[in-house]
Amino acid sequence: MRKTEADLKVKKEFQRYRDIFEDYLEASAGLRNSGVPEKLRESMDYSLFAGGKRLRPVLCLAAAERSGCVLKDALPLALGFEMLHTATLIHDDLPCMDNDDMRRGKPSNHAVFGETLAVLAGDALLALSLEFPLCHSKNVEPHKLLRAMQIFSSAIGPAGVCGGQVLDMDTAPAANDPDYVRKIAALKTGTLIRAAVTGGAALGTDDENFLSCCYEYGTHIGSAFQIIDDILDVSSTAEELGKTPGKDAEQGKITHVSVYGMEKAAKMAEVETMLAKNSILKILPEDDFLPQFTEYLLRRTH
Amino acid sequence: MRKTEADLKVKKEFQRYRDIFEDYLEASAGLRNSGVPEKLRESMDYSLFAGGKRLRPVLCLAAAERSGCVLKDALPLALGFEMLHTATLIHDDLPCMDNDDMRRGKPSNHAVFGETLAVLAGDALLALSLEFPLCHSKNVEPHKLLRAMQIFSSAIGPAGVCGGQVLDMDTAPAANDPDYVRKIAALKTGTLIRAAVTGGAALGTDDENFLSCCYEYGTHIGSAFQIIDDILDVSSTAEELGKTPGKDAEQGKITHVSVYGMEKAAKMAEVETMLAKNSILKILPEDDFLPQFTEYLLRRTH
């Protein structure tokens, strides 16, 4: 199959998962919003429906389906991953963090709802990201759901996403340490992408080899994703990107591009892509969506 | 037994649970801090070790023990409740929330570590509050742990603690609505106290009657606790209270005292205390710690 054909096929499959996810996001409004104060609901929904690639839920659904889980039984967990991702974006944009007024091509949450509600919407989405799959995954076996939630929750706390954000806000002391940028990316972005794949798979199987291949795949695809993100922040336009480009350099953030330069960063993304593909080929055929997705991601422009 | 004798007995039993909890808090440092950036660990520990009554973990441990759970198997969940409570205090004190520089007799988290780290320490403790019991309750049966985590997580999200905080920050539209103050108290304080009792009990039993009595007990004791807190905010000193008294009135917050007056508020606290006691007497004897604790709480001065 030629590259363009392969890309089209991957794109179509990604879109299929994404559509299923978007439908569920709409359909779950009653479940999500029961007992929630109106203003808080508005603020949460504003950011949940602000678009975004839905990378984490798609990876979660694809991995779950390949592990033997019925697709619809993985939807609450997939939504949990998107809720958590959205929560981190809301808090990352706050004046006391990256102070960014634009996100996904729209004013960021605090620019619309104010700082107080933005902090609370982030808190509420963080809590709900775990509550929702814990409470609504009725058809998943308890010990498998528990494992998936262990994987998910471990990715977001102080040794995961939150820890990564602390390092990201405090780059000064280690600006010349090439390991530092990799550590930030691993914690801040990588852990959640890896958890989406591995957590999704854990809903359907407790086979350690399957889960371990998903873990490796998630590690490398998460790493590739962040490197490509750093490259696009330099090379892309606001329109393509849906957020302010060049922000990293402006804020003096260390990124893969600032530390390694564009050429080496691109090479690193290729290596991570290859490693991701090799990991998942141990359990899935070459023409499957998950291995094919690695190279599709490498060629993305936004 | 005379009141002073009963109080002494309750105080001693509370202190026993509290000591067990404090020892675990110290002993769990390795588990809690593995892979956590140093600055984040400092900021989290500052607030976790800032004292506090430890009401939620004590109620969780007491309910767990009475449900048939081995006491030490309930410690991770008890710690989860205290982590979550601490997370909400850190965020409540932020400049964009209550803007309080004093907490538990010490400078509040953001006053020491800055706003950025305070937001992230709150986020990290919120996430860890669920991760920690999910990952470290090895001896609890999966379906019981799952139930406890459903109870816990449902209490803290947008229809629980976070929703209550949104209402609390936005009292203007309903200042004359007497139901509003009860709703805030129920969401912001009551749900977590109720979840500590019910979640603890769910670790040891799936008997619906037992859990339902715990739920009622938790509802009423949570309500009593908040009314008494409002009364103490007016009648107590900073030294007794460990935080700035009179803050509610100063910020124009509606409280049980501002809505009902001191005398009626005190009467309401008595009624809730009686209801709490009656609920738990359906499953526990009169001289047990949990029923006795209700009246002890009513007589507290800080």
Coordinates of C-alpha atoms in Angstrom, one line a residue:
Chain A
M1 CA 0.0 0.0 0.0
R2 CA 1.3 3.5 -0.8
K3 CA 1.8 6.1 1.9
T4 CA -1.2 8.2 0.9
E5 CA -3.5 5.2 0.8
A6 CA -2.3 4.0 4.2
D7 CA -2.7 7.5 5.6
L8 CA -6.3 7.7 4.2
K9 CA -7.1 4.3 5.8
V10 CA -5.7 5.4 9.2
K11 CA -7.5 8.7 9.0
K12 CA -10.8 7.0 8.3
E13 CA -10.4 4.6 11.2
F14 CA -9.3 7.4 13.5
Q15 CA -12.4 9.4 12.4
R16 CA -14.6 6.3 13.1
Y17 CA -13.4 6.1 16.7
R18 CA -13.6 9.8 17.0
D19 CA -17.3 9.9 15.8
I20 CA -18.2 7.2 18.2
F21 CA -16.6 9.2 21.0
E22 CA -18.2 12.5 20.0
D23 CA -21.6 10.8 20.0
Y24 CA -21.0 9.4 23.4
L25 CA -19.8 12.8 24.7
E26 CA -23.2 14.2 23.6
A27 CA -25.3 11.3 24.8
S28 CA -23.6 11.2 28.2
A29 CA -24.7 14.7 29.1
G30 CA -27.4 13.5 31.5
L31 CA -25.0 11.2 33.3
R32 CA -22.2 13.8 33.5
N33 CA -24.4 16.7 34.6
S34 CA -26.7 15.3 37.1
G35 CA -26.6 17.5 40.2
V36 CA -24.0 19.8 38.8
P37 CA -24.5 23.6 39.4
E38 CA -25.4 25.3 36.1
K39 CA -22.4 27.6 35.9
L40 CA -19.9 24.8 36.5
R41 CA -21.6 22.7 33.9
E42 CA -21.3 25.5 31.3
S43 CA -17.6 26.0 32.1
M44 CA -16.8 22.3 31.9
D45 CA -18.7 21.8 28.7
Y46 CA -17.2 24.8 27.1
S47 CA -13.8 23.2 27.2
L48 CA -14.9 19.6 26.7
F49 CA -16.6 20.7 23.4
A50 CA -13.9 23.0 22.3
G51 CA -12.6 20.5 19.7
G52 CA -9.2 18.9 20.1
K53 CA -7.9 15.8 18.4
R54 CA -9.4 13.3 20.9
L55 CA -6.2 11.4 20.6
R56 CA -6.4 9.8 24.1
P57 CA -10.0 8.5 23.8
V58 CA -9.3 7.1 20.3
L59 CA -6.2 5.3 21.5
C60 CA -8.1 4.0 24.6
L61 CA -11.0 2.7 22.4
A62 CA -8.7 1.1 19.8
A63 CA -6.6 -0.6 22.5
A64 CA -9.8 -1.8 24.4
E65 CA -11.3 -3.2 21.2
R66 CA -8.1 -5.2 20.5
S67 CA -8.0 -6.5 24.0
G68 CA -11.4 -8.2 23.7
C69 CA -13.4 -5.4 25.4
V70 CA -16.8 -4.5 23.8
L71 CA -16.2 -1.1 22.3
K72 CA -19.1 0.6 24.1
D73 CA -17.9 -0.7 27.4
A74 CA -14.7 1.3 27.0
L75 CA -16.5 4.6 26.3
P76 CA -16.7 5.8 30.0
L77 CA -12.9 5.3 30.4
A78 CA -12.2 7.0 27.0
L79 CA -14.3 9.9 28.2
G80 CA -12.4 9.9 31.5
F81 CA -9.1 10.4 29.6
E82 CA -10.5 13.3 27.6
M83 CA -11.9 14.9 30.7
L84 CA -8.5 14.7 32.4
H85 CA -6.7 16.0 29.4
T86 CA -9.2 18.9 29.3
A87 CA -8.7 19.6 33.0
T88 CA -5.0 19.9 32.5
L89 CA -5.4 22.3 29.6
I90 CA -7.7 24.6 31.6
H91 CA -5.2 24.7 34.5
D92 CA -2.2 25.1 32.2
D93 CA -3.7 28.2 30.6
L94 CA -4.3 29.9 33.9
P95 CA -2.6 33.3 34.5
C96 CA -0.4 31.7 37.2
M97 CA 0.7 29.0 34.8
D98 CA 1.3 29.6 31.0
N99 CA -1.1 32.5 31.0
D100 CA -2.5 31.7 27.5
D101 CA -5.7 33.3 26.4
M102 CA -6.2 31.1 23.3
R103 CA -6.7 27.4 23.2
R104 CA -7.9 25.2 20.3
G105 CA -8.7 28.4 18.3
K106 CA -11.0 29.8 21.0
P107 CA -10.6 32.0 24.1
S108 CA -9.3 29.8 26.9
N109 CA -11.6 28.8 29.8
H110 CA -10.5 31.5 32.3
A111 CA -10.7 34.2 29.6
V112 CA -14.4 33.4 29.3
F113 CA -15.5 32.3 32.8
G114 CA -12.9 34.0 35.0
E115 CA -10.1 32.5 37.1
T116 CA -12.2 31.2 40.0
L117 CA -14.5 29.1 37.8
A118 CA -11.6 27.9 35.6
V119 CA -9.8 26.5 38.7
L120 CA -12.9 24.8 39.9
A121 CA -13.9 23.5 36.4
G122 CA -10.4 22.0 36.2
D123 CA -10.7 20.4 39.6
A124 CA -14.2 19.1 38.8
L125 CA -13.1 17.5 35.5
L126 CA -10.1 16.0 37.2
A127 CA -12.3 14.4 39.8
L128 CA -15.0 13.4 37.3
S129 CA -12.4 11.8 35.0
L130 CA -11.9 9.1 37.6
E131 CA -15.5 9.1 39.0
F132 CA -17.1 8.7 35.6
P133 CA -15.4 5.4 34.5
L134 CA -15.4 4.1 38.1
C135 CA -19.2 4.5 38.2
H136 CA -20.4 3.8 34.7
S137 CA -18.4 0.8 33.4
K138 CA -21.1 -1.6 34.6
N139 CA -20.2 -4.4 32.1
V140 CA -16.5 -4.5 32.9
E141 CA -15.3 -7.2 35.3
P142 CA -14.4 -5.5 38.7
H143 CA -10.8 -6.7 38.8
K144 CA -10.2 -5.5 35.2
L145 CA -11.8 -2.1 35.9
L146 CA -9.7 -1.8 39.0
R147 CA -6.5 -2.4 37.1
A148 CA -7.5 0.1 34.4
M149 CA -8.3 2.7 37.0
Q150 CA -5.0 2.0 38.8
I151 CA -3.2 2.6 35.5
F152 CA -5.2 5.7 34.8
S153 CA -4.9 7.3 38.2
S154 CA -1.2 6.6 38.5
A155 CA -0.6 8.6 35.3
I156 CA -2.2 11.8 36.5
G157 CA -0.9 12.4 40.0
P158 CA 2.3 13.9 41.4
A159 CA 4.5 11.3 39.8
G160 CA 2.7 11.8 36.4
V161 CA 0.9 14.7 34.7
C162 CA 0.9 17.1 37.8
G163 CA 4.6 16.4 38.4
G164 CA 5.4 17.1 34.8
Q165 CA 3.6 20.4 34.9
V166 CA 5.6 21.4 38.0
L167 CA 8.9 20.6 36.1
D168 CA 7.6 22.5 33.1
M169 CA 6.9 25.6 35.1
D170 CA 10.3 25.5 36.6
T171 CA 12.8 25.0 33.8
A172 CA 15.4 27.6 34.9
P173 CA 17.6 25.3 37.0
A174 CA 18.0 22.6 34.3
A175 CA 17.8 24.5 31.0
N176 CA 21.0 22.9 29.8
D177 CA 20.2 19.4 30.9
P178 CA 19.0 17.5 27.8
D179 CA 17.5 14.8 30.0
Y180 CA 15.2 17.4 31.6
V181 CA 13.1 18.1 28.5
R182 CA 12.6 14.3 28.0
K183 CA 11.6 14.0 31.6
I184 CA 9.0 16.8 31.4
A185 CA 7.6 15.3 28.2
A186 CA 7.5 11.9 29.7
L187 CA 5.6 13.0 32.8
K188 CA 3.4 15.8 31.4
T189 CA 2.3 14.2 28.1
G190 CA 3.7 10.7 27.8
T191 CA 2.2 9.1 30.9
L192 CA -1.4 10.0 30.0
I193 CA -1.1 8.8 26.4
R194 CA 0.6 5.6 27.6
A195 CA -2.2 5.1 30.2
A196 CA -4.9 5.6 27.6
V197 CA -3.5 2.7 25.6
T198 CA -2.7 0.5 28.5
G199 CA -5.8 1.3 30.5
G200 CA -8.0 0.7 27.5
A201 CA -6.3 -2.7 27.0
A202 CA -6.7 -3.6 30.7
L203 CA -10.5 -3.3 30.4
G204 CA -10.5 -6.4 28.2
T205 CA -7.5 -8.5 29.2
D206 CA -5.2 -9.3 32.0
D207 CA -2.6 -10.9 29.8
E208 CA 0.7 -9.4 31.0
N209 CA 2.4 -9.7 27.6
F210 CA -0.4 -7.9 25.8
L211 CA -0.4 -5.1 28.5
S212 CA 3.3 -4.8 28.5
C213 CA 3.4 -4.3 24.6
C214 CA 0.7 -1.7 25.0
Y215 CA 2.8 0.0 27.7
E216 CA 5.8 0.2 25.4
Y217 CA 3.8 1.3 22.5
G218 CA 2.2 4.0 24.6
T219 CA 5.5 5.2 26.0
H220 CA 7.1 5.6 22.5
I221 CA 4.0 7.1 20.8
G222 CA 3.6 9.5 23.7
S223 CA 7.2 10.6 23.3
A224 CA 6.9 10.9 19.5
F225 CA 3.8 13.0 20.0
Q226 CA 5.4 15.5 22.3
I227 CA 8.5 15.9 20.1
I228 CA 6.3 16.5 17.0
D229 CA 4.3 19.0 19.1
D230 CA 7.5 20.9 19.9
I231 CA 8.4 20.9 16.2
L232 CA 5.0 22.2 15.2
D233 CA 5.1 24.9 17.8
V234 CA 8.0 26.4 15.8
S235 CA 7.0 25.5 12.2
S236 CA 3.2 25.8 12.2
T237 CA 0.8 28.7 12.0
A238 CA -1.9 29.6 14.6
E239 CA -4.6 28.6 12.1
E240 CA -3.2 25.1 11.6
L241 CA -2.3 24.7 15.3
G242 CA -5.5 26.2 17.0
K243 CA -3.3 27.8 19.6
T244 CA -0.6 30.5 19.7
P245 CA 2.5 29.2 18.0
G246 CA 6.0 30.2 19.1
K247 CA 4.7 30.5 22.7
D248 CA 7.3 28.0 24.0
A249 CA 10.3 30.1 22.8
E250 CA 8.6 33.3 23.9
Q251 CA 8.2 32.0 27.4
G252 CA 11.8 30.6 27.4
K253 CA 10.5 27.1 27.8
I254 CA 12.9 24.3 27.0
T255 CA 11.6 22.0 24.3
H256 CA 13.1 19.2 22.2
V257 CA 13.7 21.8 19.5
S258 CA 15.4 24.3 21.8
V259 CA 17.6 21.6 23.3
Y260 CA 18.4 19.4 20.3
G261 CA 17.7 21.7 17.3
M262 CA 15.1 21.0 14.6
E263 CA 17.0 18.3 12.7
K264 CA 17.9 16.2 15.6
A265 CA 14.4 16.5 17.1
A266 CA 12.9 15.3 13.8
K267 CA 15.3 12.3 13.9
M268 CA 14.2 11.5 17.5
A269 CA 10.6 11.6 16.5
E270 CA 11.3 9.0 13.8
V271 CA 13.1 6.8 16.2
E272 CA 10.3 6.9 18.7
T273 CA 7.8 6.2 16.0
M274 CA 9.8 3.1 14.9
L275 CA 10.1 1.9 18.5
A276 CA 6.3 2.4 19.0
K277 CA 5.5 0.4 15.9
N278 CA 7.9 -2.4 16.8
S279 CA 6.4 -2.7 20.2
I280 CA 2.8 -3.2 19.0
L281 CA 3.8 -5.4 16.1
K282 CA 4.5 -8.1 18.8
I283 CA 0.8 -8.5 19.3
L284 CA -0.9 -6.9 16.2
P285 CA -0.5 -7.4 12.4
E286 CA 1.3 -4.8 10.3
D287 CA -1.9 -3.5 8.6
D288 CA -3.7 -2.9 11.9
F289 CA -4.7 0.6 12.9
L290 CA -2.4 0.9 15.9
P291 CA 0.9 0.1 14.2
Q292 CA -0.2 2.2 11.1
F293 CA -1.1 5.1 13.3
T294 CA 2.5 5.6 14.4
E295 CA 3.6 6.8 11.0
Y296 CA 0.5 8.7 10.4
L297 CA 1.2 10.7 13.6
L298 CA 4.7 11.4 12.4
R299 CA 3.4 13.1 9.3
R300 CA 0.8 15.2 11.0
T301 CA 0.9 19.0 10.5
H302 CA -1.3 20.1 13.4
Chain B
M1 CA -22.0 7.4 82.4
R2 CA -21.7 11.1 83.0
K3 CA -21.1 13.5 80.1
T4 CA -17.5 14.3 81.0
E5 CA -16.7 10.6 81.3
A6 CA -18.3 9.8 78.0
D7 CA -16.4 12.7 76.4
L8 CA -13.2 11.5 77.8
K9 CA -13.8 8.0 76.4
V10 CA -14.7 9.4 72.9
K11 CA -11.7 11.7 72.9
K12 CA -9.4 8.8 73.8
E13 CA -10.8 6.6 71.0
F14 CA -10.6 9.4 68.5
Q15 CA -7.0 9.9 69.5
R16 CA -6.3 6.2 69.1
Y17 CA -7.5 6.3 65.5
R18 CA -5.7 9.6 64.9
D19 CA -2.4 8.3 66.2
I20 CA -2.7 5.2 63.9
F21 CA -3.4 7.5 61.0
E22 CA -0.5 9.9 61.8
D23 CA 1.9 7.0 62.0
Y24 CA 0.7 5.7 58.6
L25 CA 1.0 9.2 57.1
E26 CA 4.7 9.2 58.2
A27 CA 5.3 5.6 57.2
S28 CA 3.7 6.0 53.8
A29 CA 6.2 8.7 52.7
G30 CA 8.1 6.3 50.4
L31 CA 4.9 5.1 48.7
R32 CA 3.5 8.7 48.4
N33 CA 6.6 10.4 47.1
S34 CA 8.1 7.9 44.7
G35 CA 8.9 9.7 41.4
V36 CA 7.5 13.1 42.7
P37 CA 9.5 16.2 41.9
E38 CA 11.1 17.6 45.1
K39 CA 9.3 21.0 45.1
L40 CA 5.9 19.4 44.6
R41 CA 6.5 16.9 47.4
E42 CA 7.5 19.8 49.8
S43 CA 4.4 21.8 49.0
M44 CA 2.1 18.8 49.3
D45 CA 3.7 17.6 52.6
Y46 CA 3.5 21.2 54.0
S47 CA -0.2 21.1 53.9
L48 CA -0.7 17.4 54.7
F49 CA 1.4 17.8 57.9
A50 CA -0.2 21.2 58.9
G51 CA -2.3 19.5 61.6
G52 CA -6.0 19.5 61.3
K53 CA -8.5 17.3 63.2
R54 CA -8.2 14.3 60.8
L55 CA -12.0 13.9 61.2
R56 CA -12.5 12.2 57.8
P57 CA -9.8 9.6 58.2
V58 CA -10.9 8.8 61.7
L59 CA -14.5 8.3 60.6
C60 CA -13.3 6.2 57.7
L61 CA -11.2 4.0 59.9
A62 CA -13.9 3.6 62.6
A63 CA -16.6 2.7 60.0
A64 CA -14.2 0.3 58.2
E65 CA -13.4 -1.5 61.5
R66 CA -17.1 -1.9 62.3
S67 CA -17.8 -3.3 58.9
G68 CA -15.4 -6.2 59.3
C69 CA -12.4 -4.6 57.5
V70 CA -9.0 -5.1 59.1
L71 CA -8.0 -1.7 60.3
K72 CA -4.7 -1.5 58.5
D73 CA -6.4 -2.3 55.2
A74 CA -8.5 0.8 55.5
L75 CA -5.5 3.1 56.0
P76 CA -4.9 3.9 52.3
L77 CA -8.5 5.0 51.8
A78 CA -8.4 7.0 55.1
L79 CA -5.3 8.8 53.8
G80 CA -7.1 9.4 50.5
F81 CA -9.9 11.3 52.3
E82 CA -7.4 13.4 54.1
M83 CA -5.4 14.1 50.9
L84 CA -8.6 15.2 49.2
H85 CA -9.7 17.4 52.1
T86 CA -6.2 19.0 52.1
A87 CA -6.4 19.6 48.3
T88 CA -9.7 21.5 48.7
L89 CA -8.2 23.6 51.5
I90 CA -5.2 24.6 49.4
H91 CA -7.5 25.6 46.5
D92 CA -10.0 27.3 48.7
D93 CA -7.3 29.6 50.2
L94 CA -6.1 30.7 46.7
P95 CA -6.2 34.5 45.9
C96 CA -8.9 33.8 43.3
M97 CA -11.0 31.9 45.9
D98 CA -11.3 32.9 49.5
N99 CA -7.9 34.6 49.5
D100 CA -6.9 33.4 53.0
D101 CA -3.3 33.7 54.1
M102 CA -3.8 31.7 57.3
R103 CA -4.8 28.1 57.6
R104 CA -4.6 25.8 60.6
G105 CA -2.6 28.4 62.4
K106 CA 0.1 28.6 59.7
P107 CA 0.6 30.5 56.5
S108 CA -1.5 28.9 53.8
N109 CA 0.1 26.9 51.0
H110 CA 0.2 29.7 48.3
A111 CA 1.5 32.2 50.9
V112 CA 4.6 29.9 51.3
F113 CA 5.0 28.3 47.9
G114 CA 3.3 30.7 45.5
E115 CA 0.1 30.4 43.5
T116 CA 1.5 28.2 40.7
L117 CA 2.7 25.5 43.0
A118 CA -0.4 25.8 45.2
V119 CA -2.6 25.1 42.2
L120 CA -0.5 22.1 41.2
A121 CA -0.1 20.7 44.8
G122 CA -3.9 20.8 45.0
D123 CA -4.3 19.1 41.7
A124 CA -1.7 16.5 42.6
L125 CA -3.3 15.7 46.0
L126 CA -6.7 15.5 44.4
A127 CA -5.4 12.9 41.9
L128 CA -3.4 11.1 44.5
S129 CA -6.3 10.9 46.8
L130 CA -7.9 8.4 44.4
E131 CA -4.7 6.8 43.1
F132 CA -3.4 6.0 46.5
P133 CA -6.3 3.8 47.8
L134 CA -6.8 2.4 44.3
C135 CA -3.2 1.2 44.1
H136 CA -2.4 0.3 47.7
S137 CA -5.4 -1.5 49.1
K138 CA -4.0 -4.9 48.2
N139 CA -6.0 -6.9 50.8
V140 CA -9.4 -5.5 50.0
E141 CA -11.7 -7.6 47.7
P142 CA -11.8 -5.9 44.2
H143 CA -15.6 -5.5 44.2
K144 CA -15.6 -3.9 47.6
L145 CA -12.7 -1.6 46.8
L146 CA -14.5 -0.6 43.6
R147 CA -17.6 0.2 45.6
A148 CA -15.7 2.3 48.1
M149 CA -13.9 4.2 45.3
Q150 CA -17.3 4.8 43.6
I151 CA -18.6 6.3 46.8
F152 CA -15.4 8.4 47.3
S153 CA -15.1 9.7 43.8
S154 CA -18.8 10.6 43.5
A155 CA -18.4 12.8 46.6
I156 CA -15.7 15.0 45.2
G157 CA -16.6 15.9 41.6
P158 CA -18.9 18.5 40.1
A159 CA -22.0 17.1 41.9
G160 CA -20.0 17.1 45.2
V161 CA -17.2 19.1 46.8
C162 CA -16.3 21.0 43.6
G163 CA -19.9 21.9 42.9
G164 CA -20.3 23.1 46.5
Q165 CA -17.3 25.3 46.2
V166 CA -18.8 26.9 43.0
L167 CA -22.0 27.7 44.9
D168 CA -20.0 29.0 47.8
M169 CA -18.1 31.4 45.6
D170 CA -21.3 32.7 44.1
T171 CA -23.7 33.4 47.0
A172 CA -25.0 36.8 45.7
P173 CA -28.0 35.5 43.7
A174 CA -29.4 33.4 46.6
A175 CA -28.4 35.2 49.8
N176 CA -32.0 35.2 51.1
D177 CA -32.7 31.6 50.2
P178 CA -32.4 29.5 53.4
D179 CA -32.2 26.3 51.4
Y180 CA -29.0 27.7 49.6
V181 CA -26.8 27.6 52.7
R182 CA -27.9 24.0 53.4
K183 CA -27.2 23.0 49.8
I184 CA -23.7 24.5 49.9
A185 CA -22.9 22.8 53.2
A186 CA -24.3 19.5 52.0
L187 CA -22.2 19.6 48.8
K188 CA -19.0 21.3 50.1
T189 CA -18.6 19.6 53.4
G190 CA -21.3 17.0 53.9
T191 CA -20.7 14.8 50.9
L192 CA -17.1 14.1 51.9
I193 CA -17.8 13.4 55.5
R194 CA -20.6 11.1 54.5
A195 CA -18.3 9.4 51.9
A196 CA -15.6 8.9 54.5
V197 CA -18.1 6.9 56.7
T198 CA -19.8 5.0 53.9
G199 CA -16.7 4.4 51.8
G200 CA -14.9 3.1 54.9
A201 CA -17.8 0.7 55.6
A202 CA -17.9 -0.5 52.0
L203 CA -14.3 -1.8 52.4
G204 CA -15.6 -4.5 54.7
T205 CA -19.2 -5.2 53.8
D206 CA -21.7 -5.1 51.0
D207 CA -24.6 -5.3 53.3
E208 CA -27.0 -2.7 52.0
N209 CA -28.6 -2.0 55.3
F210 CA -25.3 -1.4 57.0
L211 CA -24.2 0.9 54.2
S212 CA -27.4 2.8 54.2
C213 CA -27.3 3.5 58.0
C214 CA -23.7 4.7 57.5
Y215 CA -24.9 6.9 54.7
E216 CA -27.6 8.5 56.9
Y217 CA -25.2 8.9 59.8
G218 CA -22.7 10.5 57.5
T219 CA -25.3 12.9 56.1
H220 CA -26.4 14.2 59.5
I221 CA -23.0 14.3 61.1
G222 CA -21.7 16.2 58.1
S223 CA -24.5 18.6 58.4
A224 CA -24.0 19.1 62.1
F225 CA -20.3 19.6 61.6
Q226 CA -20.8 22.4 59.1
I227 CA -23.4 24.2 61.3
I228 CA -21.1 24.0 64.3
D229 CA -18.2 25.3 62.1
D230 CA -20.3 28.3 61.1
I231 CA -21.2 29.0 64.8
L232 CA -17.5 28.7 65.8
D233 CA -16.5 31.1 63.1
V234 CA -18.5 33.7 64.9
S235 CA -17.9 32.7 68.5
S236 CA -14.3 31.5 68.6
T237 CA -10.9 33.0 68.6
A238 CA -8.1 32.6 66.0
E239 CA -6.0 30.7 68.6
E240 CA -8.8 28.2 69.3
L241 CA -9.7 28.0 65.6
G242 CA -6.3 27.9 63.9
K243 CA -7.7 30.1 61.2
T244 CA -9.0 33.7 60.9
P245 CA -12.4 33.9 62.6
G246 CA -15.1 36.2 61.4
K247 CA -13.9 35.7 57.8
D248 CA -17.3 34.5 56.7
A249 CA -19.1 37.6 57.8
E250 CA -16.3 39.8 56.5
Q251 CA -16.5 38.2 53.0
G252 CA -20.3 38.5 53.1
K253 CA -20.7 34.7 52.9
I254 CA -24.0 33.3 53.8
T255 CA -23.7 30.7 56.7
H256 CA -26.2 29.0 58.9
V257 CA -25.6 31.8 61.5
S258 CA -26.2 34.6 59.0
V259 CA -29.4 33.0 57.6
Y260 CA -30.9 31.5 60.8
G261 CA -29.3 33.4 63.6
M262 CA -27.2 31.9 66.4
E263 CA -29.9 30.4 68.5
K264 CA -31.7 28.6 65.6
A265 CA -28.4 27.4 64.2
A266 CA -27.5 25.9 67.5
K267 CA -30.9 24.1 67.6
M268 CA -30.4 22.8 64.1
A269 CA -27.0 21.4 65.1
E270 CA -28.7 19.5 68.0
V271 CA -31.3 18.1 65.7
E272 CA -28.8 16.9 63.1
T273 CA -26.7 15.4 66.0
M274 CA -29.8 13.4 67.2
L275 CA -30.6 12.2 63.7
A276 CA -27.0 11.1 63.2
K277 CA -27.1 9.2 66.4
N278 CA -30.4 7.5 65.7
S279 CA -29.2 6.4 62.3
I280 CA -26.2 4.6 63.5
L281 CA -27.9 3.1 66.6
K282 CA -29.8 0.9 64.1
I283 CA -26.5 -1.1 63.6
L284 CA -24.3 -0.2 66.6
P285 CA -24.8 -0.3 70.4
E286 CA -25.3 2.9 72.3
D287 CA -21.9 2.9 74.0
D288 CA -20.0 2.5 70.7
F289 CA -17.6 5.2 69.5
L290 CA -19.6 6.3 66.4
P291 CA -22.9 7.0 68.2
Q292 CA -21.1 8.6 71.1
F293 CA -19.0 10.8 68.8
T294 CA -22.1 12.7 67.6
E295 CA -22.6 14.4 70.9
Y296 CA -18.9 14.9 71.5
L297 CA -18.8 16.8 68.2
L298 CA -21.7 19.0 69.2
R299 CA -19.8 20.1 72.3
R300 CA -16.5 20.9 70.5
T301 CA -15.1 24.4 70.8
H302 CA -12.6 24.3 67.8

